[in-house]
Amino acid sequence: MQRREMLFAGALAATLPVLAPRLAAAQPKQAGWPRALTMGTAAPGGTYALYGPAWGQMAQAATGVAISYRTTQGPNQNILLVERKEVEIAMTTMGVALQAWEGKGDWTQGKQFREIRALFPMYDTPFHGIALKRSGITRFAQLEGKNIGVGPRGGTPGTYFPIIMNTLGYKPGAVRYGSGSDMAGQLQDGLLDAYLFASGIPVPSFSEAETQGDVVFLDFTEAEVAKLTAALPELSPGTIPASTYRTAGRDLRVVGMFNFAIAHRSLDEGLVYAIVKAVMDGNAQLVQAIAAARETVPANAAKNGFLPFHPGAARYFREKGINLPDKLVAA
């Protein structure tokens, strides 16, 4: 196993202490609840691979339902798997979820995915990138004709970065797909001119790349942000503080979209209520496991304006005083 793979394996293992015995001992706390659920996460190198098991453990402890984890390509595949009930719970970005709900993304092949329901808000996903300092690349416009990596094909950056580059009028020489850790390795090996990604910050593979050599962080100009948000309303402008990465040296101007946990609509209302309550009320514990969870708070339920909440989730947020219109609650 290469060093970069060992780093991510170690980080993931740290979030899953003695998982197998816990699964074996799990006993549902309510009659009628399933003995086990499977969560769709994502490949190593992004935030889902760490965030998912962190909230999954909290949900398992609260409900007694064993939760296992399936490594996926990210939001697109997670939605496909939930729709088919191959996993019961998962995570997605709201831009990908909007494509799925309306059946408008190329990957949906015109099918509307209407079995998914929102559980709770997770965190914002800012789009940004890195290049090796020696490449001389400092801005997105310089990626014209270059080789770029954008993460797994079925993930949010893999879906949106080609759209973003096309919207800005920058045509890369080649677009490559793969796990975040693999993309970081290809960048260091000179196979990529830039590695572009989007996940909770700090992006684990970006932080790792900083330890491997001198990198430059790529963000958007003010004009690029205006162009992107006008063309893609699911994106919103944002800023990544300079302190997020050890060597960034400045605030980064970005666009982003929010992430939500999702579930199949058939899950028991009481079970979903218990899961959402455990995660949202346990924010301090979740933040200890993954820094991106600072945004996993009830108020951010308002970041969802189209995907119906599961009735169990809606009950929790309404108890917390969050105004959810009836059109955003569906069995």
CSV table of C-alpha atoms in Angstrom, one decimal:
chain,number,residue,atom,x,y,z
A,1,MET,CA,0.0,0.0,0.0
A,2,GLN,CA,1.4,3.4,-1.0
A,3,ARG,CA,1.9,6.1,1.7
A,4,ARG,CA,-1.0,8.2,0.5
A,5,GLU,CA,-3.3,5.2,0.6
A,6,MET,CA,-2.1,4.4,4.1
A,7,LEU,CA,-2.8,7.9,5.2
A,8,PHE,CA,-6.5,7.8,4.1
A,9,ALA,CA,-6.9,4.2,5.4
A,10,GLY,CA,-5.6,5.3,8.8
A,11,ALA,CA,-7.9,8.4,8.9
A,12,LEU,CA,-10.9,6.3,8.0
A,13,ALA,CA,-10.0,3.6,10.5
A,14,ALA,CA,-9.9,6.3,13.2
A,15,THR,CA,-13.6,7.1,12.7
A,16,LEU,CA,-14.6,3.4,12.9
A,17,PRO,CA,-13.3,2.0,16.2
A,18,VAL,CA,-14.2,-1.7,16.6
A,19,LEU,CA,-16.9,-1.5,14.0
A,20,ALA,CA,-17.4,-5.2,13.4
A,21,PRO,CA,-18.3,-6.1,17.1
A,22,ARG,CA,-20.7,-3.2,17.2
A,23,LEU,CA,-22.5,-4.4,14.1
A,24,ALA,CA,-22.7,-7.9,15.5
A,25,ALA,CA,-24.2,-6.6,18.8
A,26,ALA,CA,-26.6,-4.1,17.3
A,27,GLN,CA,-30.3,-4.6,18.4
A,28,PRO,CA,-33.1,-2.4,17.1
A,29,LYS,CA,-34.6,-0.3,19.9
A,30,GLN,CA,-38.1,-0.4,18.5
A,31,ALA,CA,-40.1,-3.3,17.1
A,32,GLY,CA,-40.5,-3.1,13.4
A,33,TRP,CA,-37.2,-1.3,12.8
A,34,PRO,CA,-34.8,-3.2,10.5
A,35,ARG,CA,-31.8,-4.9,12.0
A,36,ALA,CA,-29.4,-3.2,9.6
A,37,LEU,CA,-29.1,-0.3,7.1
A,38,THR,CA,-26.5,0.3,4.5
A,39,MET,CA,-25.1,3.8,3.8
A,40,GLY,CA,-23.7,5.0,0.5
A,41,THR,CA,-20.6,7.1,1.1
A,42,ALA,CA,-17.9,7.8,-1.5
A,43,ALA,CA,-14.3,7.0,-2.4
A,44,PRO,CA,-11.3,7.8,-0.1
A,45,GLY,CA,-9.9,11.3,-0.5
A,46,GLY,CA,-13.1,13.2,0.0
A,47,THR,CA,-15.2,14.2,3.0
A,48,TYR,CA,-18.0,11.6,2.6
A,49,ALA,CA,-15.7,8.7,3.4
A,50,LEU,CA,-15.1,10.2,6.8
A,51,TYR,CA,-18.3,12.1,7.5
A,52,GLY,CA,-20.6,9.1,6.7
A,53,PRO,CA,-19.2,6.7,9.3
A,54,ALA,CA,-19.0,9.5,11.8
A,55,TRP,CA,-22.8,10.2,11.7
A,56,GLY,CA,-23.5,6.5,11.0
A,57,GLN,CA,-22.1,5.5,14.4
A,58,MET,CA,-24.2,8.1,16.1
A,59,ALA,CA,-27.3,6.9,14.4
A,60,GLN,CA,-26.5,3.3,15.2
A,61,ALA,CA,-25.9,4.1,18.9
A,62,ALA,CA,-29.2,5.9,19.1
A,63,THR,CA,-31.4,3.3,17.3
A,64,GLY,CA,-29.7,0.0,17.8
A,65,VAL,CA,-29.8,-0.6,14.1
A,66,ALA,CA,-26.6,-1.8,12.6
A,67,ILE,CA,-25.2,0.5,9.9
A,68,SER,CA,-22.7,-0.7,7.3
A,69,TYR,CA,-21.0,1.4,4.6
A,70,ARG,CA,-20.7,1.0,0.9
A,71,THR,CA,-18.0,2.9,-1.0
A,72,THR,CA,-19.4,4.6,-4.0
A,73,GLN,CA,-18.5,7.1,-6.7
A,74,GLY,CA,-20.4,9.8,-4.8
A,75,PRO,CA,-23.7,11.6,-5.0
A,76,ASN,CA,-24.9,10.4,-8.4
A,77,GLN,CA,-24.4,6.8,-7.6
A,78,ASN,CA,-25.7,7.3,-4.1
A,79,ILE,CA,-29.0,8.5,-5.5
A,80,LEU,CA,-29.2,5.6,-8.0
A,81,LEU,CA,-28.6,3.1,-5.1
A,82,VAL,CA,-31.2,4.7,-2.8
A,83,GLU,CA,-33.7,4.8,-5.6
A,84,ARG,CA,-33.2,1.0,-6.1
A,85,LYS,CA,-33.1,0.4,-2.3
A,86,GLU,CA,-29.6,-1.1,-2.7
A,87,VAL,CA,-28.7,1.3,0.1
A,88,GLU,CA,-31.3,2.9,2.5
A,89,ILE,CA,-29.3,6.0,3.5
A,90,ALA,CA,-26.7,8.1,1.7
A,91,MET,CA,-25.4,11.6,1.1
A,92,THR,CA,-25.6,14.0,-1.9
A,93,THR,CA,-25.0,17.5,-3.0
A,94,MET,CA,-28.2,19.5,-3.8
A,95,GLY,CA,-27.1,20.3,-7.3
A,96,VAL,CA,-26.9,16.6,-8.2
A,97,ALA,CA,-30.2,16.0,-6.2
A,98,LEU,CA,-31.9,18.6,-8.3
A,99,GLN,CA,-30.7,17.0,-11.5
A,100,ALA,CA,-32.1,13.7,-10.2
A,101,TRP,CA,-35.4,15.1,-9.0
A,102,GLU,CA,-36.0,16.8,-12.4
A,103,GLY,CA,-34.4,14.1,-14.5
A,104,LYS,CA,-32.3,16.8,-16.3
A,105,GLY,CA,-28.7,15.7,-15.8
A,106,ASP,CA,-27.1,13.7,-18.5
A,107,TRP,CA,-26.4,10.9,-16.1
A,108,THR,CA,-30.2,10.5,-15.3
A,109,GLN,CA,-31.0,9.6,-18.9
A,110,GLY,CA,-34.2,11.6,-18.5
A,111,LYS,CA,-35.5,9.6,-15.5
A,112,GLN,CA,-36.9,11.4,-12.5
A,113,PHE,CA,-35.7,10.0,-9.2
A,114,ARG,CA,-38.6,10.4,-6.8
A,115,GLU,CA,-37.9,7.8,-4.1
A,116,ILE,CA,-35.3,9.9,-2.3
A,117,ARG,CA,-36.1,12.0,0.7
A,118,ALA,CA,-34.0,14.6,2.6
A,119,LEU,CA,-32.8,13.8,6.1
A,120,PHE,CA,-30.7,16.6,7.4
A,121,PRO,CA,-28.2,19.4,6.1
A,122,MET,CA,-24.6,18.5,6.2
A,123,TYR,CA,-22.2,21.2,5.0
A,124,ASP,CA,-21.4,23.4,2.1
A,125,THR,CA,-19.3,22.0,-0.8
A,126,PRO,CA,-16.9,24.7,-2.3
A,127,PHE,CA,-15.4,24.1,-5.7
A,128,HIS,CA,-11.7,24.8,-5.9
A,129,GLY,CA,-8.5,23.2,-7.0
A,130,ILE,CA,-4.7,22.8,-6.6
A,131,ALA,CA,-1.7,22.7,-9.0
A,132,LEU,CA,1.9,22.2,-8.3
A,133,LYS,CA,3.7,25.5,-7.8
A,134,ARG,CA,6.4,24.5,-10.3
A,135,SER,CA,3.7,24.3,-13.0
A,136,GLY,CA,3.2,28.1,-13.0
A,137,ILE,CA,-0.6,27.6,-13.0
A,138,THR,CA,-2.3,30.1,-10.7
A,139,ARG,CA,-5.8,30.5,-12.2
A,140,PHE,CA,-8.6,28.5,-13.9
A,141,ALA,CA,-8.1,30.3,-17.2
A,142,GLN,CA,-4.6,28.7,-17.5
A,143,LEU,CA,-6.2,25.2,-17.6
A,144,GLU,CA,-7.1,25.7,-21.3
A,145,GLY,CA,-5.5,22.6,-23.0
A,146,LYS,CA,-4.3,21.1,-19.7
A,147,ASN,CA,-4.9,17.7,-18.1
A,148,ILE,CA,-7.2,18.0,-15.1
A,149,GLY,CA,-8.5,15.5,-12.6
A,150,VAL,CA,-12.0,16.0,-11.1
A,151,GLY,CA,-12.5,13.1,-8.7
A,152,PRO,CA,-14.9,10.2,-9.3
A,153,ARG,CA,-17.1,10.3,-12.4
A,154,GLY,CA,-20.2,9.9,-10.3
A,155,GLY,CA,-19.3,12.5,-7.7
A,156,THR,CA,-20.3,16.2,-7.6
A,157,PRO,CA,-16.9,17.5,-8.8
A,158,GLY,CA,-16.9,14.9,-11.5
A,159,THR,CA,-20.3,16.0,-12.6
A,160,TYR,CA,-20.0,19.7,-12.3
A,161,PHE,CA,-16.4,20.7,-13.0
A,162,PRO,CA,-16.8,19.8,-16.7
A,163,ILE,CA,-19.9,21.9,-16.8
A,164,ILE,CA,-18.1,24.7,-14.9
A,165,MET,CA,-15.2,24.7,-17.3
A,166,ASN,CA,-17.5,24.7,-20.3
A,167,THR,CA,-19.5,27.6,-18.8
A,168,LEU,CA,-16.4,29.6,-18.4
A,169,GLY,CA,-15.2,28.8,-21.9
A,170,TYR,CA,-12.1,27.0,-20.8
A,171,LYS,CA,-11.5,23.7,-22.7
A,172,PRO,CA,-9.1,21.3,-20.9
A,173,GLY,CA,-6.9,19.0,-23.0
A,174,ALA,CA,-8.2,16.0,-21.0
A,175,VAL,CA,-10.5,15.3,-18.0
A,176,ARG,CA,-9.6,12.4,-15.8
A,177,TYR,CA,-11.7,10.7,-13.1
A,178,GLY,CA,-10.7,8.7,-10.0
A,179,SER,CA,-10.7,8.8,-6.2
A,180,GLY,CA,-9.4,11.9,-4.5
A,181,SER,CA,-6.3,10.1,-3.2
A,182,ASP,CA,-5.6,8.9,-6.7
A,183,MET,CA,-6.0,12.3,-8.2
A,184,ALA,CA,-3.6,13.8,-5.6
A,185,GLY,CA,-1.1,11.1,-6.5
A,186,GLN,CA,-1.4,11.7,-10.2
A,187,LEU,CA,-0.8,15.4,-9.6
A,188,GLN,CA,2.4,14.7,-7.7
A,189,ASP,CA,3.5,12.3,-10.4
A,190,GLY,CA,3.1,14.9,-13.2
A,191,LEU,CA,0.2,13.1,-14.9
A,192,LEU,CA,-2.2,16.0,-14.1
A,193,ASP,CA,-1.7,19.7,-14.4
A,194,ALA,CA,-4.4,20.4,-11.9
A,195,TYR,CA,-6.6,18.6,-9.5
A,196,LEU,CA,-10.1,20.1,-9.1
A,197,PHE,CA,-12.5,19.0,-6.3
A,198,ALA,CA,-15.4,19.9,-4.2
A,199,SER,CA,-16.3,18.5,-0.8
A,200,GLY,CA,-16.3,19.6,2.8
A,201,ILE,CA,-13.3,21.6,3.8
A,202,PRO,CA,-10.5,21.1,4.3
A,203,VAL,CA,-10.5,18.6,1.4
A,204,PRO,CA,-8.5,15.7,2.9
A,205,SER,CA,-6.6,15.0,-0.3
A,206,PHE,CA,-5.7,18.7,-0.7
A,207,SER,CA,-4.3,18.8,2.8
A,208,GLU,CA,-2.3,15.7,2.0
A,209,ALA,CA,-0.9,17.2,-1.2
A,210,GLU,CA,0.4,20.1,0.9
A,211,THR,CA,2.6,17.7,2.8
A,212,GLN,CA,4.0,16.2,-0.4
A,213,GLY,CA,5.2,19.4,-2.1
A,214,ASP,CA,4.6,23.0,-2.9
A,215,VAL,CA,1.1,23.6,-4.3
A,216,VAL,CA,-1.0,26.6,-5.4
A,217,PHE,CA,-4.7,26.8,-4.6
A,218,LEU,CA,-6.9,27.7,-7.5
A,219,ASP,CA,-10.1,29.8,-7.0
A,220,PHE,CA,-12.3,31.9,-9.1
A,221,THR,CA,-12.2,35.6,-10.1
A,222,GLU,CA,-15.1,37.8,-9.2
A,223,ALA,CA,-16.2,37.8,-12.9
A,224,GLU,CA,-16.0,34.0,-13.0
A,225,VAL,CA,-18.2,33.7,-9.9
A,226,ALA,CA,-20.8,36.0,-11.4
A,227,LYS,CA,-20.8,34.1,-14.7
A,228,LEU,CA,-21.2,30.7,-12.9
A,229,THR,CA,-23.9,31.7,-10.5
A,230,ALA,CA,-25.9,33.3,-13.3
A,231,ALA,CA,-25.7,30.2,-15.5
A,232,LEU,CA,-26.0,27.6,-12.7
A,233,PRO,CA,-28.4,28.9,-10.0
A,234,GLU,CA,-27.7,25.8,-7.8
A,235,LEU,CA,-24.3,27.4,-7.2
A,236,SER,CA,-23.8,30.2,-4.7
A,237,PRO,CA,-20.8,32.4,-4.0
A,238,GLY,CA,-18.6,31.8,-1.0
A,239,THR,CA,-15.2,32.2,0.6
A,240,ILE,CA,-12.8,29.7,2.1
A,241,PRO,CA,-10.8,31.3,4.9
A,242,ALA,CA,-7.1,31.4,4.5
A,243,SER,CA,-6.6,29.4,7.7
A,244,THR,CA,-8.4,26.3,6.1
A,245,TYR,CA,-5.2,25.1,4.5
A,246,ARG,CA,-1.7,25.4,5.8
A,247,THR,CA,-0.2,27.0,2.7
A,248,ALA,CA,-3.1,28.8,1.0
A,249,GLY,CA,-1.9,32.2,2.1
A,250,ARG,CA,-5.2,34.0,1.3
A,251,ASP,CA,-8.9,33.7,1.4
A,252,LEU,CA,-10.2,31.7,-1.6
A,253,ARG,CA,-13.2,33.0,-3.7
A,254,VAL,CA,-15.3,30.0,-4.6
A,255,VAL,CA,-18.8,28.8,-5.6
A,256,GLY,CA,-20.5,26.0,-3.7
A,257,MET,CA,-23.6,23.9,-3.0
A,258,PHE,CA,-24.9,22.3,0.1
A,259,ASN,CA,-24.8,18.6,1.0
A,260,PHE,CA,-27.7,16.7,2.6
A,261,ALA,CA,-28.1,13.2,4.0
A,262,ILE,CA,-30.9,11.4,2.2
A,263,ALA,CA,-32.9,8.2,2.6
A,264,HIS,CA,-35.4,6.0,0.8
A,265,ARG,CA,-38.9,7.2,1.4
A,266,SER,CA,-40.0,3.8,2.8
A,267,LEU,CA,-38.0,4.1,6.0
A,268,ASP,CA,-40.0,4.1,9.2
A,269,GLU,CA,-40.9,7.6,10.4
A,270,GLY,CA,-39.9,6.9,14.0
A,271,LEU,CA,-36.6,5.5,12.9
A,272,VAL,CA,-35.8,8.5,10.7
A,273,TYR,CA,-36.8,10.8,13.5
A,274,ALA,CA,-34.4,9.1,15.9
A,275,ILE,CA,-31.6,9.2,13.4
A,276,VAL,CA,-32.0,12.9,12.6
A,277,LYS,CA,-32.3,13.8,16.3
A,278,ALA,CA,-29.2,11.8,17.2
A,279,VAL,CA,-27.1,13.6,14.6
A,280,MET,CA,-28.5,17.1,14.9
A,281,ASP,CA,-28.5,17.1,18.7
A,282,GLY,CA,-25.0,15.5,18.8
A,283,ASN,CA,-23.3,18.2,16.7
A,284,ALA,CA,-20.5,18.7,19.2
A,285,GLN,CA,-19.6,15.0,19.0
A,286,LEU,CA,-19.8,15.1,15.2
A,287,VAL,CA,-17.6,18.1,14.9
A,288,GLN,CA,-14.9,16.3,16.9
A,289,ALA,CA,-14.9,13.6,14.3
A,290,ILE,CA,-15.1,15.8,11.2
A,291,ALA,CA,-14.6,19.6,11.1
A,292,ALA,CA,-17.1,20.1,8.2
A,293,ALA,CA,-19.9,19.2,10.6
A,294,ARG,CA,-19.8,22.7,12.0
A,295,GLU,CA,-22.5,23.4,9.5
A,296,THR,CA,-24.6,20.4,10.4
A,297,VAL,CA,-27.2,22.5,12.3
A,298,PRO,CA,-31.0,22.7,12.2
A,299,ALA,CA,-31.0,26.2,10.7
A,300,ASN,CA,-29.4,24.9,7.5
A,301,ALA,CA,-32.4,22.8,6.7
A,302,ALA,CA,-33.5,25.9,4.9
A,303,LYS,CA,-30.7,25.3,2.3
A,304,ASN,CA,-33.1,22.7,0.7
A,305,GLY,CA,-35.8,24.3,-1.4
A,306,PHE,CA,-37.0,21.5,-3.5
A,307,LEU,CA,-36.3,17.9,-2.2
A,308,PRO,CA,-39.1,16.7,0.1
A,309,PHE,CA,-38.0,15.9,3.7
A,310,HIS,CA,-38.9,12.5,5.1
A,311,PRO,CA,-41.8,12.9,7.5
A,312,GLY,CA,-39.5,11.7,10.4
A,313,ALA,CA,-37.0,14.4,9.6
A,314,ALA,CA,-39.7,17.1,9.1
A,315,ARG,CA,-41.1,16.2,12.6
A,316,TYR,CA,-37.7,16.9,14.2
A,317,PHE,CA,-37.1,20.2,12.4
A,318,ARG,CA,-40.6,21.5,13.1
A,319,GLU,CA,-40.1,20.7,16.8
A,320,LYS,CA,-36.9,22.8,16.6
A,321,GLY,CA,-39.0,25.7,15.2
A,322,ILE,CA,-37.8,25.4,11.6
A,323,ASN,CA,-40.5,26.4,9.2
A,324,LEU,CA,-40.9,23.7,6.5
A,325,PRO,CA,-43.7,24.3,4.0
A,326,ASP,CA,-46.0,21.3,3.5
A,327,LYS,CA,-44.8,21.0,-0.1
A,328,LEU,CA,-41.4,20.0,1.3
A,329,VAL,CA,-42.7,17.1,3.3
A,330,ALA,CA,-43.7,13.9,1.6
A,331,ALA,CA,-44.2,10.3,2.6
